[in-house]
PDB file of C-alpha atoms in Angstrom:
ATOM      1  CA  UNK S   1      12.972  68.091  85.864  1.00 81.00           C
ATOM      2  CA  UNK S   2      13.383  70.437  88.836  1.00 90.00           C
ATOM      3  CA  UNK S   3      16.331  68.583  90.329  1.00 87.00           C
ATOM      4  CA  UNK S   4      19.173  70.546  91.862  1.00 85.00           C
ATOM      5  CA  UNK S   5      21.942  69.242  94.094  1.00 83.00           C
ATOM      6  CA  UNK S   6      21.352  72.017  96.665  1.00 84.00           C
ATOM      7  CA  UNK S   7      17.602  72.258  96.147  1.00 85.00           C
ATOM      8  CA  UNK S   8      16.922  72.080  99.887  1.00 91.00           C
ATOM      9  CA  UNK S   9      18.489  75.544 100.253  1.00 93.00           C
ATOM     10  CA  UNK S  10      16.255  78.641 100.074  1.00 95.00           C
ATOM     11  CA  UNK S  11      18.563  80.504  97.673  1.00 95.00           C
ATOM     12  CA  UNK S  12      18.962  77.538  95.337  1.00 94.00           C
ATOM     13  CA  UNK S  13      15.215  76.899  95.392  1.00 96.00           C
ATOM     14  CA  UNK S  14      14.595  80.295  93.811  1.00 96.00           C
ATOM     15  CA  UNK S  15      17.649  80.443  91.558  1.00 94.00           C
ATOM     16  CA  UNK S  16      17.783  76.851  90.289  1.00 94.00           C
ATOM     17  CA  UNK S  17      14.296  75.391  90.750  1.00 95.00           C
ATOM     18  CA  UNK S  18      11.806  78.229  90.350  1.00 96.00           C
ATOM     19  CA  UNK S  19      13.729  79.573  87.358  1.00 95.00           C
ATOM     20  CA  UNK S  20      13.090  76.233  85.638  1.00 95.00           C
ATOM     21  CA  UNK S  21       9.390  76.683  86.342  1.00 96.00           C
ATOM     22  CA  UNK S  22       9.659  80.092  84.667  1.00 95.00           C
ATOM     23  CA  UNK S  23      11.302  78.593  81.575  1.00 94.00           C
ATOM     24  CA  UNK S  24       8.720  75.834  81.264  1.00 95.00           C
ATOM     25  CA  UNK S  25       5.921  78.406  81.475  1.00 94.00           C
ATOM     26  CA  UNK S  26       7.623  80.726  78.984  1.00 93.00           C
ATOM     27  CA  UNK S  27       7.856  77.967  76.394  1.00 92.00           C
ATOM     28  CA  UNK S  28       4.285  76.898  76.986  1.00 93.00           C
ATOM     29  CA  UNK S  29       4.788  73.216  77.696  1.00 94.00           C
ATOM     30  CA  UNK S  30       1.388  71.583  78.331  1.00 94.00           C
ATOM     31  CA  UNK S  31       0.490  71.662  82.006  1.00 94.00           C
ATOM     32  CA  UNK S  32      -0.401  67.988  81.784  1.00 94.00           C
ATOM     33  CA  UNK S  33       3.378  67.364  81.896  1.00 95.00           C
ATOM     34  CA  UNK S  34       4.349  66.950  85.564  1.00 96.00           C
ATOM     35  CA  UNK S  35       7.441  68.244  87.341  1.00 96.00           C
ATOM     36  CA  UNK S  36       9.966  65.767  88.718  1.00 96.00           C
ATOM     37  CA  UNK S  37      11.788  66.832  91.878  1.00 96.00           C
ATOM     38  CA  UNK S  38      14.015  65.050  94.361  1.00 94.00           C
ATOM     39  CA  UNK S  39      12.797  64.301  97.877  1.00 95.00           C
ATOM     40  CA  UNK S  40      15.330  66.585  99.579  1.00 94.00           C
ATOM     41  CA  UNK S  41      13.856  69.596  97.800  1.00 96.00           C
ATOM     42  CA  UNK S  42      10.225  68.492  98.011  1.00 96.00           C
ATOM     43  CA  UNK S  43      10.374  67.987 101.772  1.00 95.00           C
ATOM     44  CA  UNK S  44      11.469  71.537 102.607  1.00 96.00           C
ATOM     45  CA  UNK S  45       8.823  73.833 104.143  1.00 95.00           C
ATOM     46  CA  UNK S  46       9.284  76.447 101.426  1.00 96.00           C
ATOM     47  CA  UNK S  47       8.744  73.924  98.607  1.00 96.00           C
ATOM     48  CA  UNK S  48       5.565  72.635 100.234  1.00 96.00           C
ATOM     49  CA  UNK S  49       4.368  76.205 100.826  1.00 96.00           C
ATOM     50  CA  UNK S  50       5.141  77.073  97.200  1.00 96.00           C
ATOM     51  CA  UNK S  51       2.868  74.202  96.145  1.00 95.00           C
ATOM     52  CA  UNK S  52       0.104  75.499  98.413  1.00 95.00           C
ATOM     53  CA  UNK S  53       0.466  78.979  96.887  1.00 94.00           C
ATOM     54  CA  UNK S  54       0.064  77.580  93.366  1.00 94.00           C
ATOM     55  CA  UNK S  55       3.602  78.403  92.266  1.00 95.00           C
ATOM     56  CA  UNK S  56       3.732  75.325  90.011  1.00 95.00           C
ATOM     57  CA  UNK S  57       0.630  76.390  88.064  1.00 93.00           C
ATOM     58  CA  UNK S  58      -1.431  73.276  88.564  1.00 93.00           C
ATOM     59  CA  UNK S  59       1.180  70.805  87.358  1.00 95.00           C
ATOM     60  CA  UNK S  60       1.518  67.564  89.265  1.00 96.00           C
ATOM     61  CA  UNK S  61       4.781  67.178  91.171  1.00 96.00           C
ATOM     62  CA  UNK S  62       6.382  63.727  91.206  1.00 95.00           C
ATOM     63  CA  UNK S  63       8.805  63.279  94.099  1.00 96.00           C
ATOM     64  CA  UNK S  64      11.782  61.062  93.343  1.00 95.00           C
ATOM     65  CA  UNK S  65      13.232  59.324  96.360  1.00 93.00           C
ATOM     66  CA  UNK S  66      16.928  58.844  96.904  1.00 88.00           C
ATOM     67  CA  UNK S  67      18.200  56.046  94.635  1.00 90.00           C
ATOM     68  CA  UNK S  68      14.746  55.719  93.113  1.00 93.00           C
ATOM     69  CA  UNK S  69      14.509  55.323  89.338  1.00 92.00           C
ATOM     70  CA  UNK S  70      11.557  56.953  87.612  1.00 92.00           C
ATOM     71  CA  UNK S  71      10.752  55.621  84.143  1.00 92.00           C
ATOM     72  CA  UNK S  72       9.368  58.174  81.668  1.00 90.00           C
ATOM     73  CA  UNK S  73       8.621  58.149  77.960  1.00 91.00           C
ATOM     74  CA  UNK S  74      10.002  61.647  77.400  1.00 91.00           C
ATOM     75  CA  UNK S  75      11.858  64.025  79.715  1.00 90.00           C
ATOM     76  CA  UNK S  76      12.346  67.796  79.439  1.00 90.00           C
ATOM     77  CA  UNK S  77      15.463  69.246  81.062  1.00 88.00           C
ATOM     78  CA  UNK S  78      15.112  72.993  81.654  1.00 88.00           C
ATOM     79  CA  UNK S  79      18.376  74.969  81.616  1.00 87.00           C
ATOM     80  CA  UNK S  80      17.568  78.667  82.150  1.00 88.00           C
ATOM     81  CA  UNK S  81      20.026  81.505  82.678  1.00 85.00           C
ATOM     82  CA  UNK S  82      21.181  82.136  86.239  1.00 87.00           C
ATOM     83  CA  UNK S  83      20.400  85.406  88.033  1.00 91.00           C
ATOM     84  CA  UNK S  84      18.348  87.173  85.378  1.00 93.00           C
ATOM     85  CA  UNK S  85      16.290  90.188  86.488  1.00 94.00           C
ATOM     86  CA  UNK S  86      13.256  89.399  84.314  1.00 93.00           C
ATOM     87  CA  UNK S  87      13.190  85.813  85.533  1.00 95.00           C
ATOM     88  CA  UNK S  88      13.543  86.775  89.191  1.00 95.00           C
ATOM     89  CA  UNK S  89      10.819  89.421  88.864  1.00 94.00           C
ATOM     90  CA  UNK S  90       8.440  86.830  87.404  1.00 94.00           C
ATOM     91  CA  UNK S  91       9.291  84.386  90.209  1.00 94.00           C
ATOM     92  CA  UNK S  92       8.649  87.034  92.880  1.00 93.00           C
ATOM     93  CA  UNK S  93       5.188  87.716  91.450  1.00 90.00           C
ATOM     94  CA  UNK S  94       4.244  84.085  92.099  1.00 89.00           C
ATOM     95  CA  UNK S  95       4.603  84.613  95.855  1.00 90.00           C
ATOM     96  CA  UNK S  96       4.129  88.306  96.580  1.00 82.00           C
ATOM     97  CA  UNK S  97       0.763  89.741  97.575  1.00 78.00           C
ATOM     98  CA  UNK S  98       0.517  92.668  95.179  1.00 63.00           C
ATOM     99  CA  UNK S  99      -2.088  94.390  97.386  1.00 59.00           C
ATOM    100  CA  UNK S 100       0.519  94.918 100.114  1.00 57.00           C
ATOM    101  CA  UNK S 101       2.784  97.607  98.690  1.00 62.00           C
ATOM    102  CA  UNK S 102       3.103 100.350 101.335  1.00 71.00           C
ATOM    103  CA  UNK S 103       6.770 100.826 102.377  1.00 76.00           C
ATOM    104  CA  UNK S 104       7.738  99.620 105.820  1.00 89.00           C
ATOM    105  CA  UNK S 105      10.875  99.736 107.967  1.00 94.00           C
ATOM    106  CA  UNK S 106      14.199  98.426 106.625  1.00 97.00           C
ATOM    107  CA  UNK S 107      15.033  94.862 107.646  1.00 98.00           C
ATOM    108  CA  UNK S 108      18.130  93.428 109.301  1.00 98.00           C
ATOM    109  CA  UNK S 109      18.166  89.621 109.072  1.00 97.00           C
ATOM    110  CA  UNK S 110      19.559  87.416 111.827  1.00 95.00           C
ATOM    111  CA  UNK S 111      20.077  83.703 112.412  1.00 87.00           C
ATOM    112  CA  UNK S 112      19.097  81.765 115.502  1.00 78.00           C
ATOM    113  CA  UNK S 113      21.812  80.058 117.543  1.00 70.00           C
ATOM    114  CA  UNK S 114      20.562  76.706 116.186  1.00 68.00           C
ATOM    115  CA  UNK S 115      20.957  77.638 112.512  1.00 70.00           C
ATOM    116  CA  UNK S 116      22.682  74.689 110.795  1.00 65.00           C
ATOM    117  CA  UNK S 117      25.047  76.828 108.715  1.00 71.00           C
ATOM    118  CA  UNK S 118      26.366  78.796 111.705  1.00 71.00           C
ATOM    119  CA  UNK S 119      28.131  82.025 110.705  1.00 77.00           C
ATOM    120  CA  UNK S 120      26.742  83.809 113.752  1.00 90.00           C
ATOM    121  CA  UNK S 121      27.905  87.180 115.052  1.00 94.00           C
ATOM    122  CA  UNK S 122      29.349  86.883 118.547  1.00 94.00           C
ATOM    123  CA  UNK S 123      28.293  90.472 119.205  1.00 96.00           C
ATOM    124  CA  UNK S 124      24.800  89.948 117.740  1.00 95.00           C
ATOM    125  CA  UNK S 125      23.069  91.688 120.666  1.00 96.00           C
ATOM    126  CA  UNK S 126      25.028  94.886 120.033  1.00 97.00           C
ATOM    127  CA  UNK S 127      24.501  94.571 116.278  1.00 98.00           C
ATOM    128  CA  UNK S 128      20.735  94.184 116.790  1.00 97.00           C
ATOM    129  CA  UNK S 129      20.557  97.199 119.097  1.00 98.00           C
ATOM    130  CA  UNK S 130      22.497  99.283 116.588  1.00 98.00           C
ATOM    131  CA  UNK S 131      20.195  98.157 113.756  1.00 98.00           C
ATOM    132  CA  UNK S 132      17.070  98.979 115.775  1.00 98.00           C
ATOM    133  CA  UNK S 133      18.490 102.385 116.695  1.00 97.00           C
ATOM    134  CA  UNK S 134      18.968 103.061 112.958  1.00 97.00           C
ATOM    135  CA  UNK S 135      15.311 102.193 112.292  1.00 97.00           C
ATOM    136  CA  UNK S 136      15.669  98.586 111.129  1.00 98.00           C
ATOM    137  CA  UNK S 137      13.362  95.751 112.092  1.00 97.00           C
ATOM    138  CA  UNK S 138      15.483  92.815 113.260  1.00 98.00           C
ATOM    139  CA  UNK S 139      13.980  89.473 112.266  1.00 96.00           C
ATOM    140  CA  UNK S 140      14.833  85.851 111.560  1.00 96.00           C
ATOM    141  CA  UNK S 141      13.307  84.813 108.198  1.00 95.00           C
ATOM    142  CA  UNK S 142      13.546  81.156 109.248  1.00 93.00           C
ATOM    143  CA  UNK S 143      10.622  81.795 111.615  1.00 94.00           C
ATOM    144  CA  UNK S 144       8.400  83.065 108.768  1.00 96.00           C
ATOM    145  CA  UNK S 145       6.369  81.337 106.089  1.00 96.00           C
ATOM    146  CA  UNK S 146       7.217  81.856 102.440  1.00 95.00           C
ATOM    147  CA  UNK S 147       4.249  84.198 101.937  1.00 94.00           C
ATOM    148  CA  UNK S 148       5.168  86.154 105.086  1.00 95.00           C
ATOM    149  CA  UNK S 149       8.717  86.618 103.820  1.00 96.00           C
ATOM    150  CA  UNK S 150       7.498  87.681 100.387  1.00 95.00           C
ATOM    151  CA  UNK S 151       5.132  90.300 101.796  1.00 93.00           C
ATOM    152  CA  UNK S 152       7.490  91.659 104.455  1.00 95.00           C
ATOM    153  CA  UNK S 153      10.561  91.972 102.247  1.00 96.00           C
ATOM    154  CA  UNK S 154       8.485  93.473  99.427  1.00 95.00           C
ATOM    155  CA  UNK S 155       8.057  96.468 101.745  1.00 95.00           C
ATOM    156  CA  UNK S 156      11.662  96.714 103.005  1.00 96.00           C
ATOM    157  CA  UNK S 157      13.515  99.609 101.306  1.00 96.00           C
ATOM    158  CA  UNK S 158      16.810  98.334 102.763  1.00 98.00           C
ATOM    159  CA  UNK S 159      17.760  94.716 103.474  1.00 98.00           C
ATOM    160  CA  UNK S 160      20.858  94.026 105.543  1.00 98.00           C
ATOM    161  CA  UNK S 161      22.425  90.970 107.115  1.00 97.00           C
ATOM    162  CA  UNK S 162      25.037  88.262 106.961  1.00 95.00           C
ATOM    163  CA  UNK S 163      25.915  86.587 103.680  1.00 94.00           C
ATOM    164  CA  UNK S 164      23.363  83.817 103.377  1.00 92.00           C
ATOM    165  CA  UNK S 165      20.050  82.643 101.995  1.00 93.00           C
ATOM    166  CA  UNK S 166      17.981  85.293 103.814  1.00 95.00           C
ATOM    167  CA  UNK S 167      19.274  87.894 101.351  1.00 97.00           C
ATOM    168  CA  UNK S 168      17.534  85.978  98.569  1.00 97.00           C
ATOM    169  CA  UNK S 169      14.419  87.819  99.713  1.00 97.00           C
ATOM    170  CA  UNK S 170      15.619  90.884  97.829  1.00 98.00           C
ATOM    171  CA  UNK S 171      13.812  89.411  94.801  1.00 97.00           C
ATOM    172  CA  UNK S 172      10.550  90.600  96.343  1.00 96.00           C
ATOM    173  CA  UNK S 173      11.804  94.188  95.896  1.00 95.00           C
ATOM    174  CA  UNK S 174      12.000  93.832  92.125  1.00 94.00           C
ATOM    175  CA  UNK S 175      11.282  97.133  90.413  1.00 92.00           C
ATOM    176  CA  UNK S 176      11.654  99.297  93.540  1.00 94.00           C
ATOM    177  CA  UNK S 177      14.584 101.415  94.793  1.00 94.00           C
ATOM    178  CA  UNK S 178      16.371  99.233  97.324  1.00 97.00           C
ATOM    179  CA  UNK S 179      19.565  99.109  99.355  1.00 98.00           C
ATOM    180  CA  UNK S 180      21.417  95.899 100.191  1.00 98.00           C
ATOM    181  CA  UNK S 181      24.060  95.582 102.924  1.00 98.00           C
ATOM    182  CA  UNK S 182      25.908  92.253 103.011  1.00 98.00           C
ATOM    183  CA  UNK S 183      28.240  91.241 105.830  1.00 97.00           C
ATOM    184  CA  UNK S 184      30.776  88.641 104.713  1.00 95.00           C
ATOM    185  CA  UNK S 185      32.723  86.313 106.934  1.00 92.00           C
ATOM    186  CA  UNK S 186      36.424  86.553 105.946  1.00 89.00           C
ATOM    187  CA  UNK S 187      36.517  82.746 105.789  1.00 80.00           C
ATOM    188  CA  UNK S 188      33.840  82.257 103.113  1.00 80.00           C
ATOM    189  CA  UNK S 189      31.495  83.980 100.693  1.00 76.00           C
ATOM    190  CA  UNK S 190      30.279  84.220  97.110  1.00 88.00           C
ATOM    191  CA  UNK S 191      29.202  87.067  94.791  1.00 94.00           C
ATOM    192  CA  UNK S 192      25.653  85.793  94.257  1.00 94.00           C
ATOM    193  CA  UNK S 193      23.837  88.504  96.197  1.00 97.00           C
ATOM    194  CA  UNK S 194      25.981  91.246  94.699  1.00 97.00           C
ATOM    195  CA  UNK S 195      25.070  89.821  91.284  1.00 97.00           C
ATOM    196  CA  UNK S 196      21.378  89.847  92.173  1.00 97.00           C
ATOM    197  CA  UNK S 197      21.573  93.428  93.425  1.00 98.00           C
ATOM    198  CA  UNK S 198      23.336  94.511  90.234  1.00 97.00           C
ATOM    199  CA  UNK S 199      20.721  92.805  88.055  1.00 96.00           C
ATOM    200  CA  UNK S 200      17.974  94.711  89.852  1.00 97.00           C
ATOM    201  CA  UNK S 201      19.875  98.004  89.899  1.00 97.00           C
ATOM    202  CA  UNK S 202      19.906  98.085  93.701  1.00 98.00           C
ATOM    203  CA  UNK S 203      22.325 100.124  95.776  1.00 97.00           C
ATOM    204  CA  UNK S 204      24.776  97.582  97.229  1.00 98.00           C
ATOM    205  CA  UNK S 205      27.371  97.774 100.014  1.00 97.00           C
ATOM    206  CA  UNK S 206      29.396  95.024 101.662  1.00 97.00           C
ATOM    207  CA  UNK S 207      32.113  94.558 104.234  1.00 96.00           C
ATOM    208  CA  UNK S 208      34.015  91.821 106.044  1.00 96.00           C
ATOM    209  CA  UNK S 209      33.338  90.860 109.630  1.00 96.00           C
ATOM    210  CA  UNK S 210      36.296  90.102 111.901  1.00 95.00           C
ATOM    211  CA  UNK S 211      38.043  87.448 113.978  1.00 93.00           C
ATOM    212  CA  UNK S 212      36.563  84.202 112.621  1.00 92.00           C
ATOM    213  CA  UNK S 213      36.414  81.304 115.065  1.00 91.00           C
ATOM    214  CA  UNK S 214      35.552  77.771 114.026  1.00 84.00           C
ATOM    215  CA  UNK S 215      35.395  75.821 110.778  1.00 81.00           C
ATOM    216  CA  UNK S 216      35.706  77.711 107.504  1.00 78.00           C
ATOM    217  CA  UNK S 217      32.070  77.634 106.358  1.00 78.00           C
ATOM    218  CA  UNK S 218      30.422  77.962 109.769  1.00 81.00           C
ATOM    219  CA  UNK S 219      32.843  80.218 111.681  1.00 88.00           C
ATOM    220  CA  UNK S 220      31.427  82.829 114.024  1.00 91.00           C
ATOM    221  CA  UNK S 221      32.732  86.387 113.678  1.00 94.00           C
ATOM    222  CA  UNK S 222      32.400  89.870 115.125  1.00 96.00           C
ATOM    223  CA  UNK S 223      30.946  92.927 113.383  1.00 97.00           C
ATOM    224  CA  UNK S 224      32.780  96.236 113.462  1.00 97.00           C
ATOM    225  CA  UNK S 225      30.013  98.371 114.977  1.00 98.00           C
ATOM    226  CA  UNK S 226      31.525 101.710 113.950  1.00 97.00           C
ATOM    227  CA  UNK S 227      31.793 100.580 110.337  1.00 97.00           C
ATOM    228  CA  UNK S 228      28.280  99.117 110.392  1.00 98.00           C
ATOM    229  CA  UNK S 229      26.807 102.352 111.728  1.00 98.00           C
ATOM    230  CA  UNK S 230      28.536 104.271 108.927  1.00 97.00           C
ATOM    231  CA  UNK S 231      27.082 101.819 106.378  1.00 97.00           C
ATOM    232  CA  UNK S 232      23.603 102.265 107.838  1.00 98.00           C
ATOM    233  CA  UNK S 233      23.917 106.058 107.657  1.00 96.00           C
ATOM    234  CA  UNK S 234      25.231 105.942 104.083  1.00 96.00           C
ATOM    235  CA  UNK S 235      22.525 103.558 102.870  1.00 96.00           C
ATOM    236  CA  UNK S 236      19.724 105.462 104.601  1.00 95.00           C
ATOM    237  CA  UNK S 237      20.946 108.585 102.832  1.00 94.00           C
ATOM    238  CA  UNK S 238      21.078 106.783  99.478  1.00 92.00           C
ATOM    239  CA  UNK S 239      17.694 105.067  99.620  1.00 88.00           C
ATOM    240  CA  UNK S 240      14.418 106.829 100.396  1.00 69.00           C
ATOM    241  CA  UNK S 241      12.777 104.927 103.244  1.00 59.00           C
TER     242      UNK S 241
END
């Protein structure tokens, strides 16, 4: 079973669905046993693209609709550890094109104004100009396919951006010196990306943005540009780009 309550989220897809695939493969369950996944997860672009890339290793995927009951003779419930470096490295290898390894520019991730989870920077234009001046490529991962994200972030020696699912792409840097800069809204946040960075041995920095406006989990904020520039300079000095 690949069910997860937040399985339609990019971060949870990797951390709570693909890690179950890893466990099933590690224990060698026959590939004639299909995966069972809920419709919310199965209908996301990244899940469908993962199927196309062969990330489920030839197993059939049964999609369970909301309130649908699926009768089985025997069910296997996979319960792997969360945020384990070996597991995440294995997962990354299922998506990354290993022939594309030359380092590229650092990446600063942004969200479009239509992003459902909000948390936009009201001074995003100034933030983007500052990032570009420091040598970062500014991009919105939501506009990229799963394979495109895997290949681009695999070559990003530094990944920076707002707290959110885009930072999950650090898994594609497994085994390489990497810097992570996370910008937290003062109204919400979690330690997940700091935990991931620690597992991989990445250099990690974070700070709070300012002046939240709006509801707690979607509030817009402003970035302290002086502080961000100092973080860029420090990280660029720490990580060979």
